[in-house]
CSV table of C-alpha atoms in Angstrom, one decimal:
chain,number,residue,atom,x,y,z
A,55,UNK,CA,49.8,86.1,-6.0
A,56,UNK,CA,53.3,86.4,-4.5
A,57,UNK,CA,54.8,85.9,-1.1
A,58,UNK,CA,57.9,85.1,0.8
A,59,UNK,CA,57.9,82.9,4.0
A,60,UNK,CA,60.3,81.0,6.1
A,61,UNK,CA,60.1,77.2,6.0
A,62,UNK,CA,59.7,77.1,9.8
A,63,UNK,CA,56.6,79.4,9.8
A,64,UNK,CA,55.0,77.4,6.9
A,65,UNK,CA,55.7,73.8,8.0
A,66,UNK,CA,53.4,73.3,11.0
A,67,UNK,CA,50.2,74.8,9.5
A,68,UNK,CA,50.8,73.1,6.2
A,69,UNK,CA,51.3,69.8,8.0
A,70,UNK,CA,48.1,70.2,10.1
A,71,UNK,CA,46.0,71.4,7.1
A,72,UNK,CA,47.3,68.6,4.8
A,73,UNK,CA,46.3,66.1,7.5
A,74,UNK,CA,42.6,66.8,6.7
A,75,UNK,CA,43.1,66.2,2.9
A,76,UNK,CA,42.3,62.7,1.8
A,77,UNK,CA,44.8,61.0,-0.5
A,78,UNK,CA,42.1,59.5,-2.7
A,79,UNK,CA,39.5,62.0,-3.9
A,80,UNK,CA,36.6,62.0,-6.4
A,81,UNK,CA,37.1,65.8,-6.9
A,82,UNK,CA,40.6,66.8,-7.9
A,83,UNK,CA,40.4,70.1,-6.0
A,84,UNK,CA,39.9,68.2,-2.7
A,85,UNK,CA,43.5,67.0,-3.1
A,86,UNK,CA,44.6,70.6,-3.0
A,87,UNK,CA,45.2,73.2,-0.3
A,88,UNK,CA,43.8,76.7,-0.8
A,89,UNK,CA,46.3,79.4,-0.4
A,90,UNK,CA,45.0,82.9,0.2
A,91,UNK,CA,47.2,86.1,0.6
A,92,UNK,CA,45.6,89.0,2.0
A,93,UNK,CA,46.5,91.8,4.5
A,94,UNK,CA,50.0,90.5,5.2
A,95,UNK,CA,48.5,87.0,6.1
A,96,UNK,CA,48.7,83.7,4.4
A,97,UNK,CA,45.8,81.5,5.2
A,98,UNK,CA,45.9,77.8,4.2
A,99,UNK,CA,42.7,75.6,4.0
A,100,UNK,CA,42.2,71.9,3.6
A,101,UNK,CA,39.0,70.0,3.5
A,102,UNK,CA,37.3,66.6,2.7
A,103,UNK,CA,33.8,68.1,2.8
A,104,UNK,CA,33.3,66.6,6.3
A,105,UNK,CA,36.2,68.4,8.1
A,106,UNK,CA,37.7,71.8,7.3
A,107,UNK,CA,40.8,73.3,8.8
A,108,UNK,CA,42.1,76.9,8.1
A,109,UNK,CA,45.6,77.9,9.3
A,110,UNK,CA,46.9,81.5,9.4
A,111,UNK,CA,50.5,82.7,9.2
A,112,UNK,CA,51.7,86.3,9.2
A,113,UNK,CA,54.0,87.3,6.2
A,114,UNK,CA,56.1,90.4,5.4
A,115,UNK,CA,54.6,93.4,3.5
A,116,UNK,CA,56.3,92.6,0.3
A,117,UNK,CA,53.5,90.3,-1.1
A,118,UNK,CA,50.8,90.4,-3.8
A,119,UNK,CA,47.3,89.3,-2.7
A,120,UNK,CA,45.7,86.6,-4.5
A,121,UNK,CA,44.3,83.0,-4.0
A,122,UNK,CA,44.9,79.6,-5.6
A,123,UNK,CA,44.9,75.9,-4.9
A,124,UNK,CA,47.9,73.6,-5.1
A,125,UNK,CA,48.5,69.9,-4.5
A,126,UNK,CA,48.7,69.5,-0.7
A,127,UNK,CA,51.0,66.6,-0.4
A,128,UNK,CA,53.5,67.8,-3.0
A,129,UNK,CA,53.8,71.2,-1.4
A,130,UNK,CA,54.3,69.6,2.0
A,131,UNK,CA,56.9,67.2,0.7
A,132,UNK,CA,58.8,70.1,-0.9
A,133,UNK,CA,58.6,72.1,2.4
A,134,UNK,CA,59.8,69.1,4.4
A,135,UNK,CA,62.8,68.5,2.1
A,136,UNK,CA,64.2,72.0,2.3
A,137,UNK,CA,66.8,72.9,5.0
A,138,UNK,CA,65.5,74.2,8.4
A,139,UNK,CA,66.5,77.8,7.8
A,140,UNK,CA,65.2,78.1,4.3
A,141,UNK,CA,63.2,81.0,2.9
A,142,UNK,CA,60.5,80.0,0.4
A,143,UNK,CA,59.3,82.3,-2.3
A,144,UNK,CA,56.0,81.6,-4.1
A,145,UNK,CA,54.7,83.2,-7.2
A,146,UNK,CA,51.7,82.5,-9.3
A,147,UNK,CA,52.6,82.7,-13.1
A,148,UNK,CA,50.3,81.5,-15.9
A,149,UNK,CA,48.2,79.2,-13.7
A,150,UNK,CA,51.4,77.5,-12.3
A,151,UNK,CA,52.8,78.2,-8.9
A,152,UNK,CA,56.5,78.7,-8.9
A,153,UNK,CA,58.2,77.7,-5.6
A,154,UNK,CA,61.9,78.8,-5.1
A,155,UNK,CA,64.2,78.3,-2.2
A,156,UNK,CA,67.9,79.0,-2.6
A,157,UNK,CA,68.9,77.2,-5.7
A,158,UNK,CA,65.9,74.9,-5.7
A,159,UNK,CA,63.0,75.5,-8.2
A,160,UNK,CA,59.6,73.8,-8.3
A,161,UNK,CA,56.6,74.4,-10.6
A,162,UNK,CA,53.3,73.1,-9.4
A,163,UNK,CA,50.1,72.8,-11.2
A,164,UNK,CA,47.1,74.8,-9.7
A,165,UNK,CA,43.3,74.8,-9.8
A,166,UNK,CA,41.3,78.1,-9.4
A,167,UNK,CA,40.4,79.1,-5.9
A,168,UNK,CA,36.8,79.5,-7.0
A,169,UNK,CA,36.4,75.8,-7.4
A,170,UNK,CA,37.4,75.1,-3.7
A,171,UNK,CA,34.4,74.1,-1.7
A,172,UNK,CA,33.7,75.8,1.7
A,173,UNK,CA,31.6,74.5,4.5
A,174,UNK,CA,28.4,76.7,4.5
A,175,UNK,CA,28.0,79.0,7.4
A,176,UNK,CA,25.1,78.3,9.8
A,177,UNK,CA,23.5,80.1,12.7
A,178,UNK,CA,25.2,79.1,16.1
A,179,UNK,CA,23.1,77.5,18.8
A,180,UNK,CA,25.6,77.9,21.7
A,181,UNK,CA,29.3,78.1,22.4
A,182,UNK,CA,31.8,77.5,25.3
A,183,UNK,CA,35.4,78.4,26.0
A,184,UNK,CA,37.9,76.2,27.8
A,185,UNK,CA,41.6,75.6,27.9
A,186,UNK,CA,43.2,73.6,25.1
A,187,UNK,CA,45.0,71.4,27.7
A,188,UNK,CA,41.7,70.4,29.4
A,189,UNK,CA,40.0,69.6,26.1
A,190,UNK,CA,43.1,67.5,24.9
A,191,UNK,CA,43.1,65.5,28.2
A,192,UNK,CA,39.4,64.8,27.8
A,193,UNK,CA,39.8,63.6,24.1
A,194,UNK,CA,43.1,61.6,25.0
A,195,UNK,CA,41.4,59.7,27.9
A,196,UNK,CA,38.4,58.7,25.9
A,197,UNK,CA,39.0,58.6,22.2
A,198,UNK,CA,40.5,55.0,22.0
A,199,UNK,CA,37.1,53.5,22.7
A,200,UNK,CA,35.5,55.0,19.5
A,201,UNK,CA,34.3,52.4,17.0
A,202,UNK,CA,36.4,52.1,13.8
A,203,UNK,CA,33.9,51.2,10.9
A,204,UNK,CA,30.8,50.2,12.6
A,205,UNK,CA,27.5,50.0,10.6
A,206,UNK,CA,26.1,51.9,13.6
A,207,UNK,CA,27.7,55.0,12.2
A,208,UNK,CA,27.0,57.1,15.4
A,209,UNK,CA,29.4,54.9,17.3
A,210,UNK,CA,32.3,56.0,14.9
A,211,UNK,CA,32.5,59.2,16.8
A,212,UNK,CA,32.3,60.8,20.2
A,213,UNK,CA,29.3,62.1,22.2
A,214,UNK,CA,29.7,65.7,23.5
A,215,UNK,CA,27.1,66.2,26.2
A,216,UNK,CA,26.9,69.9,27.4
A,217,UNK,CA,24.9,70.9,30.3
A,218,UNK,CA,24.8,74.1,32.3
A,219,UNK,CA,27.3,72.9,34.8
A,220,UNK,CA,29.5,70.3,33.0
A,221,UNK,CA,30.9,69.1,29.7
A,222,UNK,CA,31.0,65.2,29.3
A,223,UNK,CA,32.5,63.2,26.5
A,224,UNK,CA,31.6,59.6,25.8
A,225,UNK,CA,33.0,57.1,23.4
A,226,UNK,CA,32.0,53.4,22.8
A,227,UNK,CA,32.2,50.6,20.2
A,228,UNK,CA,29.6,48.5,21.9
A,229,UNK,CA,32.1,46.3,23.7
A,230,UNK,CA,33.7,49.0,26.0
A,231,UNK,CA,32.9,52.5,27.0
A,232,UNK,CA,35.0,55.5,28.1
A,233,UNK,CA,33.6,58.6,29.7
A,234,UNK,CA,35.0,61.8,31.4
A,235,UNK,CA,33.2,64.8,32.9
A,236,UNK,CA,34.7,68.2,33.2
A,237,UNK,CA,32.8,70.6,35.7
A,238,UNK,CA,32.3,74.0,34.1
A,239,UNK,CA,29.7,76.8,33.9
A,240,UNK,CA,28.0,76.9,30.5
A,241,UNK,CA,25.4,79.4,29.5
A,242,UNK,CA,22.8,76.9,28.2
A,243,UNK,CA,19.3,76.2,29.6
A,244,UNK,CA,18.9,72.6,28.5
A,245,UNK,CA,21.3,69.7,28.1
A,246,UNK,CA,22.6,69.3,24.6
A,247,UNK,CA,24.0,66.1,23.0
A,248,UNK,CA,26.1,66.3,19.7
A,249,UNK,CA,28.3,63.6,18.1
A,250,UNK,CA,31.6,64.5,16.4
A,251,UNK,CA,32.9,62.1,13.7
A,252,UNK,CA,36.1,60.1,14.3
A,253,UNK,CA,38.1,62.1,11.9
A,254,UNK,CA,37.0,65.4,13.4
A,255,UNK,CA,38.3,64.2,16.8
A,256,UNK,CA,41.6,63.1,15.5
A,257,UNK,CA,42.3,66.4,13.7
A,258,UNK,CA,41.1,68.4,16.6
A,259,UNK,CA,43.4,66.6,19.0
A,260,UNK,CA,46.4,67.4,16.8
A,261,UNK,CA,45.6,71.1,17.0
A,262,UNK,CA,45.6,71.3,20.8
A,263,UNK,CA,48.7,72.1,22.8
A,264,UNK,CA,49.3,72.2,26.7
A,265,UNK,CA,50.4,75.8,26.7
A,266,UNK,CA,48.3,77.2,23.8
A,267,UNK,CA,45.8,79.1,26.0
A,268,UNK,CA,42.0,78.8,25.4
A,269,UNK,CA,39.9,77.3,22.7
A,270,UNK,CA,36.5,78.7,21.6
A,271,UNK,CA,34.0,75.9,20.7
A,272,UNK,CA,30.9,76.9,18.8
A,273,UNK,CA,28.1,74.4,18.1
A,274,UNK,CA,25.5,74.7,15.4
A,275,UNK,CA,22.7,72.4,14.3
A,276,UNK,CA,25.1,70.5,11.8
A,277,UNK,CA,28.6,71.7,12.7
A,278,UNK,CA,31.1,72.4,15.4
A,279,UNK,CA,33.7,75.2,14.9
A,280,UNK,CA,36.8,75.5,17.1
A,281,UNK,CA,39.0,78.5,17.1
A,282,UNK,CA,42.4,79.3,18.4
A,283,UNK,CA,44.5,82.2,17.4
A,284,UNK,CA,46.3,80.4,14.5
A,285,UNK,CA,43.7,77.9,13.4
A,286,UNK,CA,39.9,77.5,12.7
A,287,UNK,CA,38.6,74.0,12.7
A,288,UNK,CA,35.2,73.1,11.5
A,289,UNK,CA,33.5,69.6,11.4
A,290,UNK,CA,30.2,68.3,10.3
A,291,UNK,CA,28.3,66.6,13.2
A,292,UNK,CA,27.1,63.0,12.9
A,293,UNK,CA,23.3,62.9,12.4
A,294,UNK,CA,22.1,60.2,14.7
A,295,UNK,CA,21.2,59.3,18.3
A,296,UNK,CA,23.8,58.1,20.7
A,297,UNK,CA,22.9,55.2,22.9
A,298,UNK,CA,22.0,55.9,26.5
A,299,UNK,CA,25.3,55.4,28.2
A,300,UNK,CA,23.8,55.5,31.7
A,301,UNK,CA,22.3,52.2,31.0
A,302,UNK,CA,25.8,50.7,30.2
A,303,UNK,CA,27.4,51.8,33.5
A,304,UNK,CA,27.4,48.9,35.9
A,305,UNK,CA,25.5,49.4,39.2
A,306,UNK,CA,26.0,47.8,42.5
A,307,UNK,CA,29.3,46.0,42.1
A,308,UNK,CA,30.5,44.7,45.4
A,309,UNK,CA,33.9,43.3,44.5
A,310,UNK,CA,36.7,45.9,44.4
A,311,UNK,CA,40.2,45.3,43.3
A,312,UNK,CA,43.0,47.9,43.5
A,313,UNK,CA,46.2,47.2,41.5
A,314,UNK,CA,49.4,49.0,40.3
A,315,UNK,CA,48.6,50.2,36.7
A,316,UNK,CA,52.2,49.5,35.5
A,317,UNK,CA,52.5,46.0,36.8
A,318,UNK,CA,49.1,45.0,35.5
A,319,UNK,CA,49.7,46.5,32.1
A,320,UNK,CA,53.0,44.6,31.8
A,321,UNK,CA,51.5,41.3,32.9
A,322,UNK,CA,48.4,41.7,30.5
A,323,UNK,CA,50.8,42.6,27.7
A,324,UNK,CA,53.1,39.5,28.3
A,325,UNK,CA,50.1,37.2,28.5
A,326,UNK,CA,48.5,38.7,25.3
A,327,UNK,CA,51.4,37.3,23.3
A,328,UNK,CA,49.9,33.7,23.6
A,329,UNK,CA,46.2,34.8,23.5
A,330,UNK,CA,44.0,33.9,20.4
A,331,UNK,CA,45.0,36.4,17.7
A,332,UNK,CA,41.3,36.7,16.5
A,333,UNK,CA,39.5,36.9,19.9
A,334,UNK,CA,42.2,38.2,22.1
A,335,UNK,CA,40.4,36.6,25.2
A,336,UNK,CA,42.1,36.0,28.6
A,337,UNK,CA,40.9,34.5,31.9
A,338,UNK,CA,41.1,36.8,35.0
A,339,UNK,CA,41.0,34.9,38.3
A,340,UNK,CA,40.6,36.9,41.4
A,341,UNK,CA,41.3,35.6,44.9
A,342,UNK,CA,42.4,37.4,48.1
A,343,UNK,CA,45.2,39.8,47.3
A,344,UNK,CA,46.1,38.0,44.1
A,345,UNK,CA,45.1,38.2,40.4
A,346,UNK,CA,46.0,35.3,38.0
A,347,UNK,CA,45.8,35.9,34.3
A,348,UNK,CA,45.7,33.0,31.9
A,349,UNK,CA,45.7,32.9,28.0
A,350,UNK,CA,45.5,30.0,25.6
A,351,UNK,CA,45.5,29.8,21.8
A,352,UNK,CA,44.4,27.1,19.2
A,353,UNK,CA,48.1,25.9,19.1
A,354,UNK,CA,47.7,24.7,22.7
A,355,UNK,CA,50.2,27.3,24.1
A,356,UNK,CA,49.5,28.9,27.4
A,357,UNK,CA,50.7,31.9,29.3
A,358,UNK,CA,50.1,32.6,33.1
A,359,UNK,CA,50.9,35.7,35.2
A,360,UNK,CA,50.3,36.3,38.9
A,361,UNK,CA,50.0,39.8,40.2
A,362,UNK,CA,49.7,41.0,43.8
A,363,UNK,CA,46.6,43.3,44.3
A,364,UNK,CA,44.4,44.6,47.1
A,365,UNK,CA,41.4,42.4,47.1
A,366,UNK,CA,39.5,40.7,49.9
A,367,UNK,CA,36.2,39.5,48.2
A,368,UNK,CA,35.1,36.0,47.1
A,369,UNK,CA,37.0,34.2,44.4
A,370,UNK,CA,35.9,35.3,40.9
A,371,UNK,CA,36.8,34.0,37.3
A,372,UNK,CA,35.9,36.3,34.4
A,373,UNK,CA,37.0,36.6,30.7
A,374,UNK,CA,38.0,39.7,29.0
A,375,UNK,CA,39.4,41.0,25.6
A,376,UNK,CA,43.0,41.7,26.7
A,377,UNK,CA,43.3,44.5,24.2
A,378,UNK,CA,40.5,46.5,25.9
A,379,UNK,CA,42.2,46.2,29.4
A,380,UNK,CA,45.7,47.2,28.1
A,381,UNK,CA,44.1,50.3,26.4
A,382,UNK,CA,42.5,51.4,29.6
A,383,UNK,CA,45.7,50.7,31.6
A,384,UNK,CA,47.7,52.7,28.9
A,385,UNK,CA,45.4,55.7,29.2
A,386,UNK,CA,44.9,55.9,33.0
A,387,UNK,CA,47.6,58.3,34.3
A,388,UNK,CA,47.4,57.4,38.0
A,389,UNK,CA,49.7,55.1,39.8
A,390,UNK,CA,46.9,52.6,40.7
A,391,UNK,CA,43.6,51.5,39.2
A,392,UNK,CA,40.4,50.5,40.9
A,393,UNK,CA,38.2,47.8,39.3
A,394,UNK,CA,34.6,47.2,40.5
A,395,UNK,CA,33.0,43.8,39.5
A,396,UNK,CA,30.0,41.9,40.5
A,397,UNK,CA,29.9,38.6,38.7
A,398,UNK,CA,31.3,36.7,35.6
A,399,UNK,CA,28.5,37.9,33.4
A,400,UNK,CA,28.6,41.7,34.3
A,401,UNK,CA,30.8,44.4,33.0
A,402,UNK,CA,33.8,45.7,34.9
A,403,UNK,CA,34.0,49.4,36.0
A,404,UNK,CA,37.5,50.8,35.9
A,405,UNK,CA,38.6,54.1,37.2
A,406,UNK,CA,41.8,55.9,38.5
A,407,UNK,CA,42.3,55.1,42.3
A,408,UNK,CA,43.7,58.5,43.3
A,409,UNK,CA,40.6,60.5,42.6
A,410,UNK,CA,42.3,63.1,40.4
A,411,UNK,CA,40.5,62.0,37.2
A,412,UNK,CA,36.8,61.8,36.5
A,413,UNK,CA,37.3,59.2,33.7
A,414,UNK,CA,35.3,56.0,33.9
A,415,UNK,CA,35.9,53.0,31.8
A,416,UNK,CA,33.4,50.1,31.3
A,417,UNK,CA,34.7,46.7,29.7
A,418,UNK,CA,32.2,44.0,28.9
A,419,UNK,CA,33.1,40.4,29.8
A,420,UNK,CA,33.8,37.6,27.2
A,421,UNK,CA,32.7,34.1,27.2
A,422,UNK,CA,35.7,31.9,27.0
């Protein structure tokens, strides 16, 4: 195997593919990236057995086909350390990969390409095509609500619900929920629900760009595959049943508050400085056209903020985890936010007030 490639062409696919590779591995070959030269194209593959990413780059004709695996992090660090306009030569020699650029020389250990695992092919059940920008917006507006390391493993991921006229994504950690719906025509007869793991969502988000054109999503029984011209992404699906999110959405709230996103976010951020570091609870007190936020901590310190809002209902006092409210206010892209509440023991329903976004956010109250 032999090839010459510019640093600029190699760096982005190598960075994205290396992102999939875990630092600590039980199998040595999983720390490596698979390089395959064939038909004037270099493909790079990284996997952790759950998620696989293949990047493709065109190379000039003066190459020798072949395949080998090399340590992903080391190759990436070498590539990063070279000058921007560097040309990189790679040549396989006696089971070592020689990497040359200018007057720099590196020799990397390799493992045979035959040892590299690939996610098995399976029959597709259905597929859909959408713009990368729309999918990225969906993931960005909801992914923060996924659980991190919950024993309810199906919460450590995101629900994709595909019906014949919409795609809906839902994320929840049991204390808050984020949901957005995109109206689109899909060629399926019955509604399908699939759960993508957290790492799959993270790596897929990194691939998407605003001006990158369309992305093809193909769903199988156990996998999702996403294709754009330069990359093919595959992820296992989470085997489990996602909770019924419709039961979580608050119904019949009669107290509506409208406030400026930026002002509210700044006020909650300042108050959070003196909230309890463990529980992060703040008191929110609503009265006509005014919102008071109060936080205390075990050291008997206190913070208070008053923000002008649009509200003409009865007075209401309710406790929330301040981090959850800040997350929503950071994610909502509109100028103002609309909060629908009913009583101190019921969840709050938050949404953009300009009607441009279909995203809905539910935050459960806290007892303080």
